[in-house]
Every structure is written in structure tokens, then in C-alpha cells.
GROMACS .gro file of C-alpha atoms in nm:
model
  423
    1MET     CA    1  -2.243  -0.954  -0.254
    2SER     CA    2  -2.392  -0.608  -0.194
    3PHE     CA    3  -2.052  -0.479  -0.079
    4LEU     CA    4  -1.931  -0.513  -0.440
    5ARG     CA    5  -2.218  -0.315  -0.596
    6PRO     CA    6  -2.111   0.028  -0.729
    7ARG     CA    7  -2.240   0.312  -0.511
    8PHE     CA    8  -2.138   0.628  -0.699
    9PRO     CA    9  -2.083   0.747  -1.059
   10GLY     CA   10  -1.749   0.641  -1.202
   11GLU     CA   11  -1.684   0.364  -0.951
   12ARG     CA   12  -1.672   0.090  -1.215
   13ALA     CA   13  -1.414   0.281  -1.420
   14LEU     CA   14  -1.207   0.365  -1.112
   15VAL     CA   15  -1.203   0.009  -0.980
   16SER     CA   16  -1.135  -0.136  -1.326
   17GLY     CA   17  -0.833   0.091  -1.355
   18ILE     CA   18  -0.699  -0.034  -1.023
   19ALA     CA   19  -0.741  -0.395  -1.141
   20VAL     CA   20  -0.569  -0.332  -1.476
   21ASP     CA   21  -0.284  -0.152  -1.298
   22ALA     CA   22  -0.240  -0.446  -1.058
   23VAL     CA   23  -0.229  -0.711  -1.332
   24GLY     CA   24   0.032  -0.515  -1.525
   25SER     CA   25   0.245  -0.464  -1.215
   26GLY     CA   26   0.213  -0.832  -1.128
   27MET     CA   27   0.354  -0.921  -1.470
   28TYR     CA   28   0.656  -0.702  -1.422
   29VAL     CA   29   0.757  -0.639  -1.059
   30PRO     CA   30   0.856  -0.997  -0.961
   31PHE     CA   31   1.096  -1.017  -1.257
   32SER     CA   32   1.230  -0.660  -1.251
   33LEU     CA   33   1.582  -0.731  -1.126
   34VAL     CA   34   1.632  -1.011  -1.377
   35PHE     CA   35   1.497  -0.786  -1.651
   36PHE     CA   36   1.729  -0.497  -1.558
   37ALA     CA   37   2.029  -0.727  -1.561
   38HIS     CA   38   1.928  -0.864  -1.900
   39VAL     CA   39   1.865  -0.527  -2.069
   40THR     CA   40   2.138  -0.311  -1.916
   41GLY     CA   41   2.412  -0.571  -1.878
   42LEU     CA   42   2.505  -0.398  -1.551
   43PRO     CA   43   2.610  -0.598  -1.243
   44LEU     CA   44   2.334  -0.664  -0.992
   45PRO     CA   45   2.500  -0.467  -0.707
   46LEU     CA   46   2.508  -0.157  -0.927
   47ILE     CA   47   2.146  -0.211  -1.031
   48GLY     CA   48   2.050  -0.245  -0.666
   49LEU     CA   49   2.233   0.077  -0.579
   50VAL     CA   50   2.055   0.269  -0.856
   51LEU     CA   51   1.716   0.137  -0.744
   52THR     CA   52   1.789   0.226  -0.381
   53VAL     CA   53   1.899   0.582  -0.460
   54THR     CA   54   1.611   0.647  -0.699
   55GLY     CA   55   1.373   0.496  -0.444
   56LEU     CA   56   1.490   0.748  -0.184
   57VAL     CA   57   1.444   1.031  -0.435
   58GLY     CA   58   1.094   0.898  -0.502
   59ILE     CA   59   1.015   0.918  -0.130
   60ALA     CA   60   1.139   1.278  -0.126
   61ALA     CA   61   0.896   1.357  -0.408
   62VAL     CA   62   0.589   1.244  -0.211
   63PRO     CA   63   0.538   1.582  -0.033
   64LEU     CA   64   0.547   1.755  -0.371
   65VAL     CA   65   0.259   1.549  -0.502
   66GLY     CA   66   0.055   1.662  -0.202
   67ILE     CA   67   0.099   2.022  -0.317
   68VAL     CA   68   0.007   1.927  -0.674
   69VAL     CA   69  -0.311   1.749  -0.559
   70ASP     CA   70  -0.422   2.049  -0.355
   71ARG     CA   71  -0.354   2.289  -0.640
   72PHE     CA   72  -0.474   2.098  -0.947
   73GLY     CA   73  -0.699   1.830  -0.799
   74ALA     CA   74  -0.662   1.457  -0.741
   75ARG     CA   75  -0.818   1.356  -1.074
   76VAL     CA   76  -0.568   1.545  -1.289
   77THR     CA   77  -0.277   1.429  -1.069
   78GLN     CA   78  -0.385   1.064  -1.078
   79ILE     CA   79  -0.422   1.058  -1.456
   80SER     CA   80  -0.089   1.240  -1.506
   81LEU     CA   81   0.094   0.991  -1.283
   82TYR     CA   82  -0.061   0.700  -1.472
   83VAL     CA   83   0.084   0.848  -1.791
   84VAL     CA   84   0.428   0.905  -1.632
   85ARG     CA   85   0.437   0.548  -1.503
   86GLY     CA   86   0.319   0.407  -1.834
   87VAL     CA   87   0.578   0.592  -2.041
   88SER     CA   88   0.864   0.523  -1.801
   89PHE     CA   89   0.797   0.149  -1.782
   90ALA     CA   90   0.756   0.129  -2.160
   91CYS     CA   91   1.099   0.294  -2.196
   92PHE     CA   92   1.279   0.042  -1.975
   93PRO     CA   93   1.369  -0.184  -2.273
   94LEU     CA   94   1.556   0.115  -2.419
   95ALA     CA   95   1.760   0.176  -2.103
   96ASP     CA   96   2.067  -0.018  -2.215
   97THR     CA   97   2.324   0.220  -2.061
   98LEU     CA   98   2.376   0.338  -1.704
   99PRO     CA   99   2.268   0.702  -1.761
  100LEU     CA  100   1.949   0.598  -1.940
  101PHE     CA  101   1.877   0.338  -1.674
  102VAL     CA  102   1.915   0.600  -1.399
  103VAL     CA  103   1.678   0.843  -1.575
  104VAL     CA  104   1.409   0.583  -1.641
  105ALA     CA  105   1.440   0.431  -1.293
  106LEU     CA  106   1.408   0.778  -1.141
  107LEU     CA  107   1.090   0.856  -1.335
  108THR     CA  108   0.946   0.519  -1.242
  109SER     CA  109   1.027   0.561  -0.873
  110VAL     CA  110   0.880   0.910  -0.853
  111GLY     CA  111   0.565   0.803  -1.035
  112THR     CA  112   0.521   0.494  -0.819
  113ARG     CA  113   0.584   0.661  -0.483
  114ALA     CA  114   0.371   0.965  -0.563
  115PHE     CA  115   0.077   0.767  -0.697
  116ARG     CA  116  -0.071   0.630  -0.374
  117PRO     CA  117  -0.152   0.965  -0.204
  118ALA     CA  118  -0.301   1.090  -0.532
  119GLN     CA  119  -0.519   0.780  -0.559
  120ASP     CA  120  -0.631   0.801  -0.195
  121ALA     CA  121  -0.721   1.167  -0.246
  122ARG     CA  122  -0.922   1.067  -0.554
  123LEU     CA  123  -1.109   0.799  -0.358
  124ALA     CA  124  -1.189   1.059  -0.094
  125GLU     CA  125  -1.320   1.297  -0.364
  126LEU     CA  126  -1.559   1.040  -0.505
  127ALA     CA  127  -1.677   0.842  -0.202
  128GLU     CA  128  -1.835   0.935   0.130
  129GLY     CA  129  -1.900   0.756   0.456
  130THR     CA  130  -1.831   0.384   0.473
  131ASP     CA  131  -1.796   0.373   0.094
  132ARG     CA  132  -1.439   0.493   0.152
  133ASP     CA  133  -1.371   0.196   0.380
  134ARG     CA  134  -1.524  -0.036   0.123
  135LEU     CA  135  -1.311   0.110  -0.157
  136GLN     CA  136  -0.996   0.081   0.052
  137ALA     CA  137  -1.066  -0.289   0.105
  138LEU     CA  138  -1.171  -0.345  -0.257
  139SER     CA  139  -0.862  -0.174  -0.401
  140ARG     CA  140  -0.634  -0.381  -0.177
  141SER     CA  141  -0.812  -0.704  -0.274
  142LEU     CA  142  -0.789  -0.619  -0.643
  143SER     CA  143  -0.421  -0.534  -0.605
  144ASN     CA  144  -0.349  -0.871  -0.447
  145ALA     CA  145  -0.554  -1.057  -0.706
  146GLY     CA  146  -0.398  -0.861  -0.991
  147LEU     CA  147  -0.044  -0.916  -0.869
  148GLY     CA  148  -0.105  -1.290  -0.844
  149ALA     CA  149  -0.269  -1.311  -1.185
  150GLY     CA  150  -0.003  -1.092  -1.346
  151THR     CA  151   0.279  -1.299  -1.203
  152LEU     CA  152   0.121  -1.617  -1.339
  153ILE     CA  153   0.073  -1.462  -1.685
  154ALA     CA  154   0.429  -1.331  -1.694
  155SER     CA  155   0.568  -1.671  -1.595
  156VAL     CA  156   0.396  -1.825  -1.895
  157VAL     CA  157   0.511  -1.545  -2.129
  158ILE     CA  158   0.875  -1.569  -2.017
  159ALA     CA  159   0.869  -1.948  -2.034
  160THR     CA  160   0.745  -1.942  -2.394
  161ALA     CA  161   0.911  -1.627  -2.532
  162GLY     CA  162   1.247  -1.653  -2.360
  163ASP     CA  163   1.445  -1.332  -2.303
  164PHE     CA  164   1.206  -1.134  -2.523
  165GLY     CA  165   0.938  -1.219  -2.269
  166TYR     CA  166   1.094  -0.972  -2.024
  167THR     CA  167   1.055  -0.694  -2.279
  168VAL     CA  168   0.695  -0.798  -2.344
  169THR     CA  169   0.612  -0.783  -1.973
  170ALA     CA  170   0.765  -0.434  -1.945
  171TRP     CA  171   0.562  -0.307  -2.240
  172VAL     CA  172   0.243  -0.470  -2.113
  173ASN     CA  173   0.296  -0.311  -1.772
  174GLY     CA  174   0.343   0.028  -1.937
  175ALA     CA  175   0.029  -0.027  -2.143
  176SER     CA  176  -0.164  -0.124  -1.830
  177PHE     CA  177  -0.088   0.213  -1.672
  178LEU     CA  178  -0.201   0.398  -1.983
  179ALA     CA  179  -0.520   0.191  -1.993
  180ALA     CA  180  -0.579   0.260  -1.623
  181GLY     CA  181  -0.527   0.631  -1.692
  182PHE     CA  182  -0.789   0.619  -1.967
  183LEU     CA  183  -1.033   0.452  -1.728
  184ALA     CA  184  -0.958   0.714  -1.463
  185SER     CA  185  -1.042   0.983  -1.718
  186ARG     CA  186  -1.390   0.833  -1.742
  187THR     CA  187  -1.462   0.916  -1.379
  188PRO     CA  188  -1.649   1.238  -1.297
  189ALA     CA  189  -1.487   1.559  -1.185
  190ALA     CA  190  -1.459   1.623  -0.814
  191PRO     CA  191  -1.758   1.788  -0.647
  192PRO     CA  192  -1.711   2.156  -0.561
  193ARG     CA  193  -1.545   2.242  -0.234
  194ALA     CA  194  -1.781   2.294   0.055
  195PRO     CA  195  -1.806   2.647   0.194
  196ALA     CA  196  -1.732   2.502   0.540
  197ALA     CA  197  -1.390   2.388   0.421
  198PRO     CA  198  -1.215   2.702   0.293
  199ARG     CA  199  -0.884   2.691   0.115
  200ALA     CA  200  -0.587   2.737   0.344
  201ARG     CA  201  -0.369   3.014   0.206
  202GLY     CA  202  -0.008   3.028   0.311
  203GLY     CA  203  -0.049   2.735   0.550
  204GLY     CA  204   0.049   2.428   0.354
  205TYR     CA  205   0.259   2.178   0.540
  206ARG     CA  206   0.283   2.411   0.839
  207VAL     CA  207  -0.081   2.333   0.906
  208VAL     CA  208  -0.009   1.960   0.885
  209ALA     CA  209   0.289   1.994   1.118
  210LYS     CA  210   0.068   2.160   1.382
  211ASP     CA  211  -0.203   1.894   1.363
  212ARG     CA  212  -0.087   1.672   1.649
  213PRO     CA  213  -0.372   1.417   1.629
  214PHE     CA  214  -0.303   1.355   1.260
  215LEU     CA  215   0.073   1.330   1.320
  216THR     CA  216  -0.003   1.076   1.593
  217LEU     CA  217  -0.199   0.878   1.335
  218VAL     CA  218   0.101   0.895   1.101
  219CYS     CA  219   0.333   0.771   1.378
  220ALA     CA  220   0.094   0.490   1.467
  221ASN     CA  221   0.083   0.382   1.103
  222LEU     CA  222   0.462   0.391   1.078
  223LEU     CA  223   0.488   0.155   1.376
  224VAL     CA  224   0.236  -0.089   1.229
  225ALA     CA  225   0.369  -0.058   0.873
  226LEU     CA  226   0.702  -0.202   0.983
  227GLY     CA  227   0.512  -0.527   1.025
  228PHE     CA  228   0.379  -0.509   0.670
  229SER     CA  229   0.735  -0.490   0.537
  230ALA     CA  230   0.828  -0.799   0.739
  231LEU     CA  231   0.639  -1.034   0.507
  232THR     CA  232   0.861  -0.956   0.209
  233SER     CA  233   1.193  -0.856   0.364
  234LEU     CA  234   1.210  -1.056   0.690
  235LEU     CA  235   1.010  -1.376   0.646
  236PRO     CA  236   1.223  -1.530   0.365
  237LEU     CA  237   1.551  -1.470   0.551
  238TYR     CA  238   1.406  -1.596   0.879
  239ALA     CA  239   1.248  -1.907   0.729
  240THR     CA  240   1.559  -2.020   0.543
  241GLY     CA  241   1.829  -1.892   0.778
  242TRP     CA  242   1.681  -1.949   1.123
  243LEU     CA  243   1.422  -2.224   1.067
  244ASP     CA  244   1.624  -2.398   0.791
  245LEU     CA  245   1.320  -2.444   0.570
  246PRO     CA  246   1.370  -2.523   0.200
  247GLU     CA  247   1.351  -2.213  -0.019
  248GLY     CA  248   1.102  -2.383  -0.251
  249LEU     CA  249   0.837  -2.384   0.021
  250LEU     CA  250   0.843  -2.011   0.088
  251GLY     CA  251   0.611  -1.934  -0.201
  252SER     CA  252   0.326  -2.098  -0.011
  253ALA     CA  253   0.338  -1.825   0.256
  254PHE     CA  254   0.311  -1.547  -0.003
  255LEU     CA  255   0.043  -1.741  -0.190
  256LEU     CA  256  -0.161  -1.778   0.129
  257ASN     CA  257  -0.140  -1.406   0.202
  258THR     CA  258  -0.227  -1.308  -0.155
  259VAL     CA  259  -0.519  -1.548  -0.198
  260VAL     CA  260  -0.679  -1.473   0.140
  261CYS     CA  261  -0.648  -1.096   0.093
  262ALA     CA  262  -0.781  -1.116  -0.261
  263THR     CA  263  -1.083  -1.331  -0.179
  264LEU     CA  264  -1.176  -1.227   0.176
  265GLY     CA  265  -1.047  -0.871   0.206
  266VAL     CA  266  -1.377  -0.702   0.115
  267PRO     CA  267  -1.613  -0.922   0.322
  268VAL     CA  268  -1.380  -0.907   0.625
  269ALA     CA  269  -1.375  -0.528   0.602
  270ALA     CA  270  -1.756  -0.528   0.575
  271LEU     CA  271  -1.776  -0.751   0.884
  272ALA     CA  272  -1.543  -0.515   1.071
  273ARG     CA  273  -1.771  -0.220   0.996
  274ARG     CA  274  -2.059  -0.410   1.155
  275ARG     CA  275  -1.871  -0.548   1.457
  276PHE     CA  276  -1.658  -0.249   1.558
  277THR     CA  277  -1.795   0.086   1.668
  278SER     CA  278  -1.511   0.291   1.520
  279ARG     CA  279  -1.232   0.286   1.264
  280THR     CA  280  -0.974   0.334   1.538
  281ARG     CA  281  -1.089   0.016   1.716
  282ALA     CA  282  -1.095  -0.187   1.395
  283ALA     CA  283  -0.744  -0.068   1.308
  284ALA     CA  284  -0.625  -0.137   1.665
  285ALA     CA  285  -0.765  -0.490   1.645
  286GLY     CA  286  -0.577  -0.550   1.322
  287ALA     CA  287  -0.253  -0.417   1.473
  288ALA     CA  288  -0.304  -0.637   1.779
  289LEU     CA  289  -0.337  -0.943   1.555
  290PHE     CA  290  -0.011  -0.837   1.393
  291ALA     CA  291   0.156  -0.842   1.734
  292VAL     CA  292   0.015  -1.188   1.808
  293ALA     CA  293   0.135  -1.322   1.472
  294PHE     CA  294   0.485  -1.182   1.520
  295LEU     CA  295   0.511  -1.324   1.872
  296ALA     CA  296   0.405  -1.659   1.726
  297GLN     CA  297   0.693  -1.638   1.477
  298ALA     CA  298   0.938  -1.571   1.759
  299ALA     CA  299   0.792  -1.861   1.960
  300LEU     CA  300   0.822  -2.088   1.656
  301GLY     CA  301   1.187  -1.991   1.627
  302THR     CA  302   1.236  -2.077   1.996
  303VAL     CA  303   1.061  -2.415   1.995
  304ARG     CA  304   1.175  -2.522   1.647
  305PRO     CA  305   0.967  -2.841   1.625
  306ASP     CA  306   1.124  -3.131   1.443
  307GLY     CA  307   1.021  -3.186   1.085
  308VAL     CA  308   0.941  -2.957   0.796
  309PRO     CA  309   0.561  -3.017   0.812
  310LEU     CA  310   0.535  -2.888   1.170
  311LEU     CA  311   0.757  -2.588   1.095
  312MET     CA  312   0.554  -2.500   0.787
  313ALA     CA  313   0.226  -2.541   0.975
  314GLY     CA  314   0.345  -2.299   1.242
  315LEU     CA  315   0.481  -2.055   0.986
  316LEU     CA  316   0.163  -2.055   0.775
  317GLY     CA  317  -0.056  -2.028   1.086
  318ALA     CA  318   0.127  -1.713   1.191
  319VAL     CA  319   0.104  -1.573   0.836
  320LEU     CA  320  -0.270  -1.640   0.835
  321VAL     CA  321  -0.318  -1.446   1.161
  322MET     CA  322  -0.110  -1.162   1.017
  323THR     CA  323  -0.323  -1.165   0.702
  324VAL     CA  324  -0.645  -1.131   0.901
  325GLY     CA  325  -0.485  -0.841   1.087
  326GLU     CA  326  -0.394  -0.684   0.754
  327MET     CA  327  -0.752  -0.709   0.629
  328LEU     CA  328  -0.879  -0.540   0.945
  329TYR     CA  329  -0.613  -0.271   0.969
  330SER     CA  330  -0.562  -0.143   0.615
  331PRO     CA  331  -0.915  -0.030   0.515
  332SER     CA  332  -0.988   0.131   0.851
  333SER     CA  333  -0.658   0.315   0.888
  334GLY     CA  334  -0.663   0.428   0.525
  335ALA     CA  335  -1.017   0.565   0.549
  336LEU     CA  336  -0.931   0.725   0.883
  337SER     CA  337  -0.649   0.922   0.721
  338GLN     CA  338  -0.885   1.041   0.446
  339PHE     CA  339  -1.154   1.158   0.687
  340ALA     CA  340  -0.904   1.322   0.923
  341ALA     CA  341  -0.764   1.531   0.637
  342PRO     CA  342  -0.938   1.866   0.577
  343GLN     CA  343  -1.062   1.899   0.222
  344SER     CA  344  -0.855   2.205   0.134
  345LEU     CA  345  -0.527   2.035   0.230
  346ARG     CA  346  -0.618   1.675   0.162
  347GLY     CA  347  -0.326   1.622  -0.077
  348ARG     CA  348  -0.066   1.739   0.174
  349TYR     CA  349  -0.223   1.541   0.458
  350LEU     CA  350  -0.239   1.216   0.261
  351ALA     CA  351   0.114   1.266   0.127
  352THR     CA  352   0.234   1.296   0.488
  353TYR     CA  353   0.046   0.979   0.576
  354GLN     CA  354   0.200   0.799   0.277
  355LEU     CA  355   0.548   0.892   0.398
  356SER     CA  356   0.494   0.662   0.696
  357TRP     CA  357   0.444   0.368   0.458
  358SER     CA  358   0.745   0.463   0.246
  359LEU     CA  359   0.969   0.509   0.548
  360ALA     CA  360   0.865   0.176   0.697
  361TYR     CA  361   0.947  -0.011   0.377
  362ALA     CA  362   1.277   0.175   0.346
  363LEU     CA  363   1.385   0.108   0.705
  364GLY     CA  364   1.260  -0.250   0.729
  365PRO     CA  365   1.530  -0.438   0.534
  366THR     CA  366   1.819  -0.262   0.712
  367VAL     CA  367   1.672  -0.304   1.060
  368PHE     CA  368   1.570  -0.665   1.006
  369THR     CA  369   1.897  -0.783   0.857
  370SER     CA  370   2.094  -0.614   1.136
  371LEU     CA  371   1.890  -0.786   1.407
  372LEU     CA  372   1.896  -1.120   1.225
  373THR     CA  373   2.275  -1.131   1.257
  374VAL     CA  374   2.230  -1.125   1.636
  375ASP     CA  375   1.927  -1.352   1.681
  376GLY     CA  376   1.658  -1.457   1.436
  377ARG     CA  377   1.380  -1.388   1.687
  378LEU     CA  378   1.475  -1.029   1.761
  379PRO     CA  379   1.316  -0.874   1.449
  380TRP     CA  380   0.985  -1.043   1.527
  381LEU     CA  381   0.994  -0.919   1.885
  382LEU     CA  382   1.063  -0.568   1.754
  383VAL     CA  383   0.771  -0.560   1.510
  384ALA     CA  384   0.544  -0.721   1.773
  385ALA     CA  385   0.629  -0.433   2.008
  386THR     CA  386   0.582  -0.166   1.741
  387ALA     CA  387   0.248  -0.315   1.631
  388ALA     CA  388   0.124  -0.326   1.992
  389LEU     CA  389   0.231   0.035   2.045
  390GLY     CA  390   0.061   0.132   1.720
  391ALA     CA  391  -0.261  -0.033   1.841
  392LEU     CA  392  -0.248   0.165   2.167
  393LEU     CA  393  -0.194   0.490   1.980
  394MET     CA  394  -0.493   0.414   1.759
  395LEU     CA  395  -0.713   0.371   2.065
  396ARG     CA  396  -0.585   0.697   2.216
  397LEU     CA  397  -0.677   0.877   1.894
  398GLU     CA  398  -1.044   0.788   1.927
  399ARG     CA  399  -1.122   1.100   2.133
  400ARG     CA  400  -0.873   1.330   1.960
  401LEU     CA  401  -0.982   1.295   1.598
  402PRO     CA  402  -1.314   1.432   1.467
  403ALA     CA  403  -1.608   1.211   1.560
  404ASP     CA  404  -1.727   1.168   1.200
  405ALA     CA  405  -1.374   1.057   1.102
  406VAL     CA  406  -1.364   0.792   1.373
  407ALA     CA  407  -1.717   0.652   1.351
  408PHE     CA  408  -1.843   0.424   1.074
  409VAL     CA  409  -2.103   0.664   0.932
  410PRO     CA  410  -2.289   0.513   0.632
  411ALA     CA  411  -2.252   0.688   0.299
  412PRO     CA  412  -2.545   0.916   0.211
  413ALA     CA  413  -2.806   0.787  -0.029
  414PRO     CA  414  -2.769   0.901  -0.391
  415GLY     CA  415  -2.901   1.252  -0.438
  416LYS     CA  416  -2.864   1.349  -0.073
  417PRO     CA  417  -2.596   1.593   0.040
  418ALA     CA  418  -2.298   1.450   0.226
  419SER     CA  419  -2.150   1.580   0.544
  420THR     CA  420  -1.835   1.778   0.479
  421ALA     CA  421  -1.718   1.857   0.826
  422THR     CA  422  -1.400   1.661   0.790
  423ALA     CA  423  -1.396   1.578   0.423
   0.00000   0.00000   0.00000
């Protein structure tokens, strides 16, 4: 289990904060709509509209956090966003009117959307070499495990405490962010900027816009990320509407994805670093598995074998292939974005990269539901094509991105200086 051993000062505190954050979110997120309806008394369509609008505003705030990271540092930004998220979630039980609900939902959305680029920038500050890939895999595994554990805890709380259980889960989630922020404050300050990576003055996002290789990476990730959104927004509608599977069985698909990612995410990423010669090839392999899994879903919808057991076996088999692709793709592509970002503009670069994830999750539900009304297989064919195209773009990037961003270069031994050419 050497891939779990801490490699740099502050890693235990950083990783513990990620785990605490995930458990708190797992207690709250699955029950959020029910909670909002209970506290505000507003109709669900209006609640959905508020969450959609505030979610779009949150996406618009992502570029701003990139500027904040570059100006004040990732550590300060990460801790501040933990506090914003903690306070906003703790205030949700007080949002019993529409104006208050809008304000709190807006703060929550901005804090949630802006947090990921700040966290990725913080990981890049603290870790070098393949330690970044390892942390990407570890954070994703902890998030999956925490979400599963949190959901289970919240189910017990709500079952025993009734309606007050929803308030308890909101407060616990808020407290988890504050606790994670405290743990993040226990991590060391960022190392000084390297002389080889001077601050860019007056460039900002204009520099990012001119970096064609990095923008190609962002586009490739957008194409693949559409497939990530399919698990939550497409699979339930497809399974019940096109395959006619009972709704009660759908949880097994999400459980399979969560458990496999939580338990095997880190060792699979470690295996990928040994078997593949570059991050671009590992990410391309993961995207290719996505395409295979999505084509299998379309084939299952064409054959439609008789009997629920056969349908579920085919569905879960495709989800398993997708999950393996996820474990290959996410750590490599995430670390690739960190290494491809110059140190002086890392916040802006990673915020741009994060926009591809946000846009994919925003577009997915609309695109999928529109295609489902025509034919249940069309959305799967679409995401299979986008994943395959994303894989090809990743391979084309191998010669266009800096060599030390593409290659799996081991992290330097403690006490030895790290290369800063692309960091």
C-alpha cells in the first residue's frame, strides 16, 4: 500500500479535509431537493429554476476564482471557499422565503463551482511529479467513499429524526466544510515561485486564450466529460424508459460505480503510471473505454434481451467498463492540466479547465433528454463519439504539450529540488 503513504508535508491534513468534505456532502446532496421543499415550502419547479439559475451564475464565477488564486495563492483561496461553503450550507435551514433561498443558493453555488480549480491549484502547489497523479486518484476515491458513507449516515439520521433530520444533515455538511477548512490551514504555505516562471503582468486570460495546446486539452476534456454526466442524468432515464427496468434496481449501478472507484481508484491509477508511457495515453485509454461502454449501452438497447436479470447484467457490465475508464482518465487528465499550466497563471489555467467540466454537466441533461425523445440509443451514440474524439485529441496533444507535463516523471525525493519548467 505504498501508494497511500504520505509523500510531502501537510498531505495527511489535506487528504483528511477532502474526506471530511466528501462525507458531509454525501449526507446532504442526495436529499437536497427534498430538504429545500421542506424548509422553503416552495413548489419543486420553482426550486429547480432557482438552482438552475444560481448554478449558471456559479459557472460564471469560475474564471474569477482563477484570478483570485493567482493573486492571493491557492491556500488562502481554498480555505476561504471552505468557509463560504460551510456558512452557506449552515444557513440553508434559515432560508424559509424565496429571497433568502436565492441568496443562500447563490452563495452555495459559487462556493461549490469555484472550489475545484482552487483545490487543484493547491494540489499542484504541494505535490510534484507523479505525486500529483496519485493525489488526483486518491481525492477522487475519497470523494466516492465519502459520498457513499455520508448518504448511508444521512439515511439513518432522517429515518430516526424525521423532518428535523434534514436540518441536521445541512448543519453537519456545513460543519464538515469548516472542519475541512481547519485541516487545510494545517498545510504548509506554498513554496516560493521559481525564477524560471515569472509573473505574467497584463496577460491574464489573454495568455490562456493564446495557448492552443492547452485549449485543445480543455476541448478534449469537454468531449469526454459529457460521458461523465451520462451516469447521473442519462442512465436512469434510459434504464427505466427505454429498457423498462424497475426503478428500484437502478441504485445498484450507482453503487457499483461508487464502490469500485472508492476501493480501486488509487491502485488502478498506480498501475496506469507503470503501464503507460505518458499521461496523454493513459487518459486516451480511459476515454476509449468510455466509448466502448457507451456503445455497449446502445447495443443493449438494440438487442433488449428478455428478462430483467439479463438486462441488468448488460447494464452493470457497461457501467463497470465505464468505471474502469473513469479511473484511468480522471487522474491522468487532471494532473496533465496542472503540469500544462504555467506557475504564474496556474489559477486562470485551471479555472479554464474546470469550465469544461461545468459546461459538460450543464449541457448533458438538456442534450440527453432531447435525444431520448427521438430514440433511447442516440444519446449513447453521441457520447461514444465525443469520447472517441476526445481520446484522439489526447493522443495528438502528446507532442504539443511540454514533455515533462506529458511524461510520468517520478516526484523528487524529499530535500531535493523539483523541476519547475512547467509547474
